[in-house]
């Protein structure tokens, strides 16, 4: 098996998480002011001066991974992912791989199948390398495959 990173200018590499059940969004997400006020460590800000129903983009850490619902998927995504919920996975591999692993360990309930995808768009439907791991046997190193184009890591 030969794996390589996307190098062509006309191709774009995207990462996703697919699930049949909703998953928590993390990183920079759209939240209402009233929901920000309920956070354990409410950040400094003019929250009391703002309307509670105003939605803003909010992120706890600038360097955090982003996992957000994929409302505007790239053309052709349905050729790969057939799950009810699809999320953008924005991260830098290998730098953020520990955060992705922690998200899976802490936020994905046991017994739920998820798929982590790395897909290169731009030249039609691509051949996908598939891997399957049990959640309790998954290691950080297993997730390094997300750095390569056209792979799917299934975690059950």
Short mmCIF file of N, CA and C in Angstrom, two decimals:
data_model
loop_
_atom_site.label_atom_id
_atom_site.label_comp_id
_atom_site.label_asym_id
_atom_site.label_seq_id
_atom_site.Cartn_x
_atom_site.Cartn_y
_atom_site.Cartn_z
N UNK A 1 0.85 -1.17 0.00
CA UNK A 1 0.00 0.00 0.00
C UNK A 1 0.89 1.23 0.00
N UNK A 2 0.66 2.16 -0.91
CA UNK A 2 1.41 3.39 -0.97
C UNK A 2 0.47 4.52 -0.59
N UNK A 3 0.89 5.29 0.39
CA UNK A 3 0.09 6.43 0.83
C UNK A 3 0.89 7.69 0.55
N UNK A 4 0.21 8.72 0.12
CA UNK A 4 0.90 9.97 -0.14
C UNK A 4 0.02 11.15 0.17
N UNK A 5 0.63 12.28 0.39
CA UNK A 5 -0.12 13.49 0.68
C UNK A 5 -0.54 14.15 -0.64
N UNK A 6 -1.67 14.86 -0.60
CA UNK A 6 -2.15 15.57 -1.78
C UNK A 6 -1.17 16.69 -2.12
N UNK A 7 -0.70 16.71 -3.34
CA UNK A 7 0.28 17.71 -3.72
C UNK A 7 -0.20 18.60 -4.86
N UNK A 8 -1.18 18.15 -5.60
CA UNK A 8 -1.63 18.91 -6.75
C UNK A 8 -2.42 20.13 -6.32
N UNK A 9 -2.20 21.26 -6.99
CA UNK A 9 -2.86 22.51 -6.64
C UNK A 9 -4.37 22.45 -6.83
N UNK A 10 -4.84 21.64 -7.76
CA UNK A 10 -6.27 21.62 -8.07
C UNK A 10 -7.03 20.62 -7.21
N UNK A 11 -6.36 19.95 -6.34
CA UNK A 11 -7.04 19.00 -5.46
C UNK A 11 -7.06 19.57 -4.04
N UNK A 12 -8.14 19.30 -3.31
CA UNK A 12 -8.28 19.79 -1.95
C UNK A 12 -8.53 18.63 -1.00
N UNK A 13 -7.78 18.60 0.10
CA UNK A 13 -7.92 17.55 1.10
C UNK A 13 -8.82 18.05 2.22
N UNK A 14 -9.87 17.29 2.51
CA UNK A 14 -10.80 17.62 3.59
C UNK A 14 -10.91 16.44 4.53
N UNK A 15 -11.22 16.75 5.79
CA UNK A 15 -11.43 15.70 6.79
C UNK A 15 -12.83 15.83 7.38
N UNK A 16 -13.43 14.66 7.67
CA UNK A 16 -14.81 14.62 8.18
C UNK A 16 -14.94 13.55 9.25
N UNK A 17 -16.00 13.68 10.04
CA UNK A 17 -16.42 12.61 10.94
C UNK A 17 -17.87 12.29 10.57
N UNK A 18 -18.17 11.02 10.37
CA UNK A 18 -19.52 10.57 10.09
C UNK A 18 -20.05 9.75 11.26
N UNK A 19 -21.35 9.90 11.55
CA UNK A 19 -21.97 9.15 12.64
C UNK A 19 -23.47 9.03 12.37
N UNK A 20 -24.08 7.98 12.87
CA UNK A 20 -25.53 7.84 12.78
C UNK A 20 -26.22 8.58 13.93
N UNK A 21 -25.45 9.03 14.90
CA UNK A 21 -25.99 9.76 16.05
C UNK A 21 -25.32 11.12 16.11
N UNK A 22 -26.01 12.13 16.65
CA UNK A 22 -25.37 13.45 16.77
C UNK A 22 -24.18 13.38 17.73
N UNK A 23 -23.15 14.14 17.41
CA UNK A 23 -21.95 14.23 18.24
C UNK A 23 -21.77 15.68 18.70
N UNK A 24 -21.08 15.89 19.82
CA UNK A 24 -20.85 17.26 20.28
C UNK A 24 -19.93 18.00 19.31
N UNK A 25 -20.24 19.26 19.08
CA UNK A 25 -19.38 20.11 18.28
C UNK A 25 -18.37 20.75 19.22
N UNK A 26 -17.14 20.91 18.75
CA UNK A 26 -16.09 21.53 19.56
C UNK A 26 -15.30 22.50 18.71
N UNK A 27 -14.55 23.35 19.39
CA UNK A 27 -13.75 24.34 18.70
C UNK A 27 -14.56 25.61 18.53
N UNK A 28 -14.50 26.18 17.37
CA UNK A 28 -15.21 27.42 17.09
C UNK A 28 -16.59 27.05 16.56
N UNK A 29 -17.61 27.33 17.36
CA UNK A 29 -18.97 26.98 17.00
C UNK A 29 -19.88 28.19 17.19
N UNK A 30 -21.03 28.16 16.55
CA UNK A 30 -22.02 29.22 16.69
C UNK A 30 -22.83 28.95 17.95
N UNK A 31 -22.86 29.93 18.85
CA UNK A 31 -23.59 29.79 20.12
C UNK A 31 -24.37 31.05 20.41
N UNK A 32 -25.47 30.90 21.14
CA UNK A 32 -26.23 32.04 21.61
C UNK A 32 -25.56 32.59 22.87
N UNK A 33 -25.65 33.89 23.05
CA UNK A 33 -25.04 34.55 24.21
C UNK A 33 -25.52 33.91 25.51
N UNK A 34 -26.81 33.58 25.59
CA UNK A 34 -27.34 32.98 26.82
C UNK A 34 -26.67 31.64 27.12
N UNK A 35 -26.25 30.89 26.09
CA UNK A 35 -25.57 29.62 26.30
C UNK A 35 -24.12 29.83 26.74
N UNK A 36 -23.49 30.86 26.23
CA UNK A 36 -22.12 31.18 26.66
C UNK A 36 -22.11 31.53 28.14
N UNK A 37 -23.14 32.25 28.59
CA UNK A 37 -23.22 32.65 30.01
C UNK A 37 -23.32 31.45 30.94
N UNK A 38 -23.75 30.30 30.44
CA UNK A 38 -23.91 29.11 31.29
C UNK A 38 -22.66 28.25 31.36
N UNK A 39 -21.62 28.58 30.59
CA UNK A 39 -20.39 27.79 30.59
C UNK A 39 -19.72 27.84 31.95
N UNK A 40 -18.98 26.78 32.27
CA UNK A 40 -18.31 26.68 33.56
C UNK A 40 -17.33 27.84 33.77
N UNK A 41 -16.50 28.10 32.79
CA UNK A 41 -15.54 29.20 32.86
C UNK A 41 -15.93 30.25 31.82
N UNK A 42 -16.88 31.11 32.19
CA UNK A 42 -17.36 32.12 31.25
C UNK A 42 -16.22 33.07 30.93
N UNK A 43 -15.89 33.20 29.63
CA UNK A 43 -14.79 34.09 29.26
C UNK A 43 -15.18 35.55 29.48
N UNK A 44 -14.15 36.39 29.64
CA UNK A 44 -14.42 37.82 29.75
C UNK A 44 -15.06 38.32 28.48
N UNK A 45 -15.99 39.20 28.61
CA UNK A 45 -16.68 39.74 27.44
C UNK A 45 -17.88 40.55 27.87
N UNK A 46 -18.46 41.27 26.93
CA UNK A 46 -19.61 42.14 27.25
C UNK A 46 -20.94 41.38 27.23
N UNK A 47 -20.99 40.19 27.83
CA UNK A 47 -22.16 39.33 27.72
C UNK A 47 -23.42 39.97 28.29
N UNK A 48 -23.29 40.70 29.41
CA UNK A 48 -24.48 41.30 30.03
C UNK A 48 -25.07 42.42 29.19
N UNK A 49 -24.29 42.99 28.31
CA UNK A 49 -24.76 44.08 27.45
C UNK A 49 -25.38 43.56 26.16
N UNK A 50 -25.26 42.27 25.89
CA UNK A 50 -25.74 41.71 24.63
C UNK A 50 -27.08 41.00 24.81
N UNK A 51 -27.87 40.99 23.74
CA UNK A 51 -29.14 40.27 23.70
C UNK A 51 -28.85 38.77 23.84
N UNK A 52 -29.56 38.07 24.72
CA UNK A 52 -29.33 36.65 24.98
C UNK A 52 -29.52 35.76 23.75
N UNK A 53 -30.33 36.19 22.79
CA UNK A 53 -30.61 35.36 21.62
C UNK A 53 -29.69 35.62 20.43
N UNK A 54 -28.72 36.51 20.60
CA UNK A 54 -27.77 36.79 19.53
C UNK A 54 -26.82 35.60 19.40
N UNK A 55 -26.59 35.14 18.15
CA UNK A 55 -25.65 34.06 17.89
C UNK A 55 -24.31 34.64 17.48
N UNK A 56 -23.26 34.10 18.08
CA UNK A 56 -21.91 34.54 17.72
C UNK A 56 -21.04 33.30 17.55
N UNK A 57 -19.91 33.46 16.86
CA UNK A 57 -18.94 32.38 16.75
C UNK A 57 -18.09 32.42 18.00
N UNK A 58 -17.98 31.27 18.65
CA UNK A 58 -17.28 31.21 19.93
C UNK A 58 -16.33 30.00 19.94
N UNK A 59 -15.15 30.20 20.47
CA UNK A 59 -14.19 29.11 20.63
C UNK A 59 -13.42 29.30 21.91
N UNK A 60 -13.28 28.23 22.68
CA UNK A 60 -12.56 28.32 23.95
C UNK A 60 -11.07 28.52 23.75
N UNK A 61 -10.49 27.83 22.78
CA UNK A 61 -9.06 27.91 22.55
C UNK A 61 -8.80 28.18 21.08
N UNK A 62 -7.89 29.09 20.83
CA UNK A 62 -7.57 29.43 19.44
C UNK A 62 -6.91 28.25 18.72
N UNK A 63 -6.16 27.45 19.45
CA UNK A 63 -5.43 26.33 18.85
C UNK A 63 -6.21 25.02 18.86
N UNK A 64 -7.46 25.03 19.25
CA UNK A 64 -8.23 23.80 19.37
C UNK A 64 -8.63 23.26 18.01
N UNK A 65 -8.92 21.96 17.98
CA UNK A 65 -9.49 21.37 16.77
C UNK A 65 -10.91 21.89 16.62
N UNK A 66 -11.43 21.85 15.42
CA UNK A 66 -12.81 22.24 15.17
C UNK A 66 -13.57 21.05 14.62
N UNK A 67 -14.69 20.74 15.26
CA UNK A 67 -15.59 19.70 14.78
C UNK A 67 -16.96 20.34 14.74
N UNK A 68 -17.43 20.64 13.53
CA UNK A 68 -18.70 21.34 13.35
C UNK A 68 -19.55 20.64 12.30
N UNK A 69 -20.85 20.73 12.47
CA UNK A 69 -21.78 20.10 11.54
C UNK A 69 -21.52 20.59 10.12
N UNK A 70 -21.49 19.69 9.19
CA UNK A 70 -21.18 20.00 7.79
C UNK A 70 -22.47 20.40 7.07
N UNK A 71 -22.79 21.69 7.12
CA UNK A 71 -24.01 22.19 6.51
C UNK A 71 -23.85 22.41 5.00
N UNK A 72 -22.64 22.69 4.56
CA UNK A 72 -22.37 22.93 3.14
C UNK A 72 -21.24 22.01 2.68
N UNK A 73 -21.55 20.73 2.44
CA UNK A 73 -20.50 19.78 2.06
C UNK A 73 -19.98 20.03 0.65
N UNK A 74 -18.76 19.61 0.38
CA UNK A 74 -18.24 19.72 -0.99
C UNK A 74 -19.01 18.79 -1.93
N UNK A 75 -19.09 19.15 -3.18
CA UNK A 75 -19.76 18.31 -4.18
C UNK A 75 -19.09 16.94 -4.22
N UNK A 76 -19.91 15.90 -4.19
CA UNK A 76 -19.40 14.55 -4.30
C UNK A 76 -19.21 13.84 -2.96
N UNK A 77 -19.45 14.53 -1.85
CA UNK A 77 -19.25 13.90 -0.54
C UNK A 77 -20.14 12.68 -0.36
N UNK A 78 -21.33 12.73 -0.95
CA UNK A 78 -22.28 11.61 -0.82
C UNK A 78 -21.76 10.33 -1.48
N UNK A 79 -20.74 10.44 -2.32
CA UNK A 79 -20.11 9.25 -2.91
C UNK A 79 -19.33 8.45 -1.87
N UNK A 80 -19.00 9.10 -0.76
CA UNK A 80 -18.16 8.46 0.26
C UNK A 80 -18.91 8.21 1.56
N UNK A 81 -19.54 9.23 2.10
CA UNK A 81 -20.13 9.15 3.44
C UNK A 81 -21.64 9.03 3.33
N UNK A 82 -22.18 7.98 3.92
CA UNK A 82 -23.61 7.73 3.88
C UNK A 82 -24.22 7.72 5.28
N UNK A 83 -23.63 8.45 6.18
CA UNK A 83 -24.12 8.48 7.55
C UNK A 83 -25.04 9.69 7.75
N UNK A 84 -25.91 9.60 8.74
CA UNK A 84 -26.91 10.63 8.97
C UNK A 84 -26.29 11.97 9.37
N UNK A 85 -25.22 11.95 10.17
CA UNK A 85 -24.58 13.18 10.62
C UNK A 85 -23.14 13.22 10.09
N UNK A 86 -22.79 14.33 9.47
CA UNK A 86 -21.44 14.52 8.94
C UNK A 86 -20.91 15.84 9.51
N UNK A 87 -19.69 15.78 10.02
CA UNK A 87 -19.05 16.93 10.65
C UNK A 87 -17.73 17.23 9.95
N UNK A 88 -17.42 18.52 9.83
CA UNK A 88 -16.09 18.92 9.38
C UNK A 88 -15.12 18.59 10.52
N UNK A 89 -13.98 18.07 10.20
CA UNK A 89 -12.91 17.86 11.17
C UNK A 89 -11.73 18.72 10.72
N UNK A 90 -11.55 19.83 11.41
CA UNK A 90 -10.46 20.74 11.07
C UNK A 90 -9.37 20.58 12.12
N UNK A 91 -8.22 20.10 11.66
CA UNK A 91 -7.11 19.87 12.56
C UNK A 91 -5.82 19.83 11.74
N UNK A 92 -4.73 19.97 12.45
CA UNK A 92 -3.41 19.87 11.83
C UNK A 92 -2.80 18.55 12.29
N UNK A 93 -2.48 17.70 11.32
CA UNK A 93 -1.91 16.40 11.63
C UNK A 93 -0.41 16.51 11.34
N UNK A 94 0.47 16.10 12.19
CA UNK A 94 0.27 15.34 13.42
C UNK A 94 0.08 16.21 14.67
N UNK A 95 0.21 17.53 14.55
CA UNK A 95 0.18 18.41 15.73
C UNK A 95 -1.06 18.22 16.61
N UNK A 96 -2.24 18.10 16.02
CA UNK A 96 -3.49 18.04 16.78
C UNK A 96 -4.02 16.62 17.01
N UNK A 97 -3.24 15.62 16.66
CA UNK A 97 -3.76 14.25 16.71
C UNK A 97 -4.16 13.83 18.12
N UNK A 98 -3.46 14.32 19.14
CA UNK A 98 -3.80 13.99 20.52
C UNK A 98 -5.18 14.55 20.88
N UNK A 99 -5.51 15.76 20.39
CA UNK A 99 -6.83 16.35 20.64
C UNK A 99 -7.93 15.54 19.96
N UNK A 100 -7.67 15.06 18.75
CA UNK A 100 -8.66 14.23 18.05
C UNK A 100 -8.90 12.95 18.84
N UNK A 101 -7.82 12.34 19.31
CA UNK A 101 -7.93 11.12 20.11
C UNK A 101 -8.73 11.38 21.39
N UNK A 102 -8.44 12.48 22.07
CA UNK A 102 -9.17 12.82 23.30
C UNK A 102 -10.66 13.05 23.02
N UNK A 103 -10.97 13.68 21.90
CA UNK A 103 -12.36 13.90 21.53
C UNK A 103 -13.08 12.55 21.40
N UNK A 104 -12.45 11.61 20.71
CA UNK A 104 -13.06 10.29 20.53
C UNK A 104 -13.25 9.60 21.88
N UNK A 105 -12.23 9.64 22.71
CA UNK A 105 -12.29 8.98 24.02
C UNK A 105 -13.35 9.61 24.94
N UNK A 106 -13.43 10.93 24.95
CA UNK A 106 -14.27 11.64 25.92
C UNK A 106 -15.66 12.00 25.41
N UNK A 107 -15.82 12.20 24.12
CA UNK A 107 -17.06 12.74 23.60
C UNK A 107 -17.90 11.75 22.80
N UNK A 108 -17.29 10.68 22.32
CA UNK A 108 -18.03 9.69 21.52
C UNK A 108 -18.44 8.55 22.45
N UNK A 109 -19.74 8.37 22.66
CA UNK A 109 -20.19 7.30 23.56
C UNK A 109 -19.77 5.92 23.05
N UNK A 110 -19.49 5.02 23.99
CA UNK A 110 -19.15 3.64 23.64
C UNK A 110 -20.32 3.02 22.87
N UNK A 111 -19.99 2.18 21.91
CA UNK A 111 -21.01 1.48 21.15
C UNK A 111 -21.51 2.23 19.92
N UNK A 112 -21.02 3.43 19.70
CA UNK A 112 -21.43 4.22 18.53
C UNK A 112 -20.34 4.11 17.47
N UNK A 113 -20.74 3.71 16.26
CA UNK A 113 -19.81 3.64 15.14
C UNK A 113 -19.58 5.05 14.61
N UNK A 114 -18.32 5.43 14.45
CA UNK A 114 -18.00 6.69 13.77
C UNK A 114 -17.00 6.38 12.66
N UNK A 115 -16.96 7.26 11.69
CA UNK A 115 -15.99 7.15 10.60
C UNK A 115 -15.23 8.46 10.51
N UNK A 116 -13.92 8.38 10.47
CA UNK A 116 -13.07 9.54 10.25
C UNK A 116 -12.55 9.45 8.83
N UNK A 117 -12.79 10.50 8.06
CA UNK A 117 -12.47 10.49 6.64
C UNK A 117 -11.43 11.55 6.31
N UNK A 118 -10.55 11.22 5.40
CA UNK A 118 -9.62 12.16 4.79
C UNK A 118 -9.79 11.95 3.29
N UNK A 119 -10.37 12.94 2.61
CA UNK A 119 -10.74 12.76 1.20
C UNK A 119 -10.17 13.90 0.37
N UNK A 120 -9.56 13.54 -0.74
CA UNK A 120 -9.02 14.51 -1.67
C UNK A 120 -10.04 14.72 -2.80
N UNK A 121 -10.55 15.92 -2.92
CA UNK A 121 -11.53 16.25 -3.96
C UNK A 121 -10.84 16.99 -5.10
N UNK A 122 -11.33 16.76 -6.32
CA UNK A 122 -10.82 17.51 -7.45
C UNK A 122 -10.59 16.69 -8.70
N UNK A 123 -10.57 15.38 -8.59
CA UNK A 123 -10.34 14.52 -9.76
C UNK A 123 -11.29 13.35 -9.77
N UNK A 124 -12.56 13.60 -9.49
CA UNK A 124 -13.54 12.52 -9.51
C UNK A 124 -13.48 11.67 -8.25
N UNK A 125 -14.22 10.57 -8.28
CA UNK A 125 -14.30 9.68 -7.13
C UNK A 125 -12.95 8.97 -6.94
N UNK A 126 -12.46 8.99 -5.70
CA UNK A 126 -11.16 8.43 -5.38
C UNK A 126 -11.29 7.05 -4.73
N UNK A 127 -10.28 6.21 -4.89
CA UNK A 127 -10.23 4.94 -4.19
C UNK A 127 -9.88 5.22 -2.74
N UNK A 128 -10.58 4.57 -1.81
CA UNK A 128 -10.42 4.83 -0.38
C UNK A 128 -9.75 3.64 0.31
N UNK A 129 -8.77 3.92 1.15
CA UNK A 129 -8.17 2.90 2.01
C UNK A 129 -8.99 2.87 3.30
N UNK A 130 -9.54 1.72 3.64
CA UNK A 130 -10.39 1.58 4.82
C UNK A 130 -9.65 0.85 5.93
N UNK A 131 -9.85 1.33 7.16
CA UNK A 131 -9.29 0.69 8.35
C UNK A 131 -10.39 0.58 9.38
N UNK A 132 -10.34 -0.45 10.22
CA UNK A 132 -11.33 -0.64 11.27
C UNK A 132 -10.62 -0.86 12.59
N UNK A 133 -11.06 -0.11 13.62
CA UNK A 133 -10.50 -0.23 14.96
C UNK A 133 -11.62 -0.30 15.97
N UNK A 134 -11.41 -1.04 17.03
CA UNK A 134 -12.31 -1.02 18.17
C UNK A 134 -11.90 0.18 19.03
N UNK A 135 -12.87 0.90 19.56
CA UNK A 135 -12.58 2.11 20.32
C UNK A 135 -11.63 1.84 21.48
N UNK A 136 -11.83 0.73 22.18
CA UNK A 136 -11.00 0.44 23.34
C UNK A 136 -9.58 -0.01 22.98
N UNK A 137 -9.32 -0.25 21.69
CA UNK A 137 -7.99 -0.65 21.24
C UNK A 137 -7.31 0.45 20.41
N UNK A 138 -8.02 1.55 20.17
CA UNK A 138 -7.51 2.64 19.35
C UNK A 138 -6.34 3.34 20.04
N UNK A 139 -5.32 3.70 19.25
CA UNK A 139 -4.19 4.47 19.78
C UNK A 139 -4.06 5.78 19.00
N UNK A 140 -3.33 6.70 19.57
CA UNK A 140 -3.08 7.98 18.90
C UNK A 140 -2.41 7.72 17.56
N UNK A 141 -1.49 6.81 17.54
CA UNK A 141 -0.74 6.50 16.31
C UNK A 141 -1.67 6.02 15.19
N UNK A 142 -2.73 5.30 15.52
CA UNK A 142 -3.69 4.84 14.50
C UNK A 142 -4.30 6.02 13.74
N UNK A 143 -4.48 7.13 14.42
CA UNK A 143 -5.13 8.29 13.81
C UNK A 143 -4.20 9.06 12.87
N UNK A 144 -2.93 8.74 12.86
CA UNK A 144 -1.99 9.43 11.98
C UNK A 144 -2.32 9.19 10.51
N UNK A 145 -3.10 8.15 10.21
CA UNK A 145 -3.50 7.90 8.82
C UNK A 145 -4.34 9.05 8.27
N UNK A 146 -4.91 9.88 9.14
CA UNK A 146 -5.68 11.03 8.67
C UNK A 146 -4.81 12.03 7.93
N UNK A 147 -3.51 11.89 8.04
CA UNK A 147 -2.59 12.79 7.33
C UNK A 147 -2.46 12.43 5.85
N UNK A 148 -3.00 11.28 5.49
CA UNK A 148 -2.90 10.83 4.10
C UNK A 148 -4.24 11.03 3.39
N UNK A 149 -4.16 11.15 2.09
CA UNK A 149 -5.38 11.34 1.32
C UNK A 149 -6.15 10.03 1.17
N UNK A 150 -7.45 10.17 1.06
CA UNK A 150 -8.34 9.08 0.67
C UNK A 150 -8.29 7.88 1.61
N UNK A 151 -8.63 8.14 2.88
CA UNK A 151 -8.72 7.03 3.81
C UNK A 151 -9.95 7.21 4.70
N UNK A 152 -10.43 6.09 5.23
CA UNK A 152 -11.53 6.08 6.17
C UNK A 152 -11.13 5.21 7.34
N UNK A 153 -11.19 5.79 8.54
CA UNK A 153 -10.92 5.04 9.76
C UNK A 153 -12.25 4.84 10.45
N UNK A 154 -12.70 3.60 10.49
CA UNK A 154 -13.96 3.25 11.17
C UNK A 154 -13.62 2.84 12.59
N UNK A 155 -14.35 3.42 13.55
CA UNK A 155 -14.12 3.11 14.96
C UNK A 155 -15.44 2.65 15.55
N UNK A 156 -15.42 1.43 16.10
CA UNK A 156 -16.65 0.88 16.69
C UNK A 156 -16.45 0.55 18.15
#
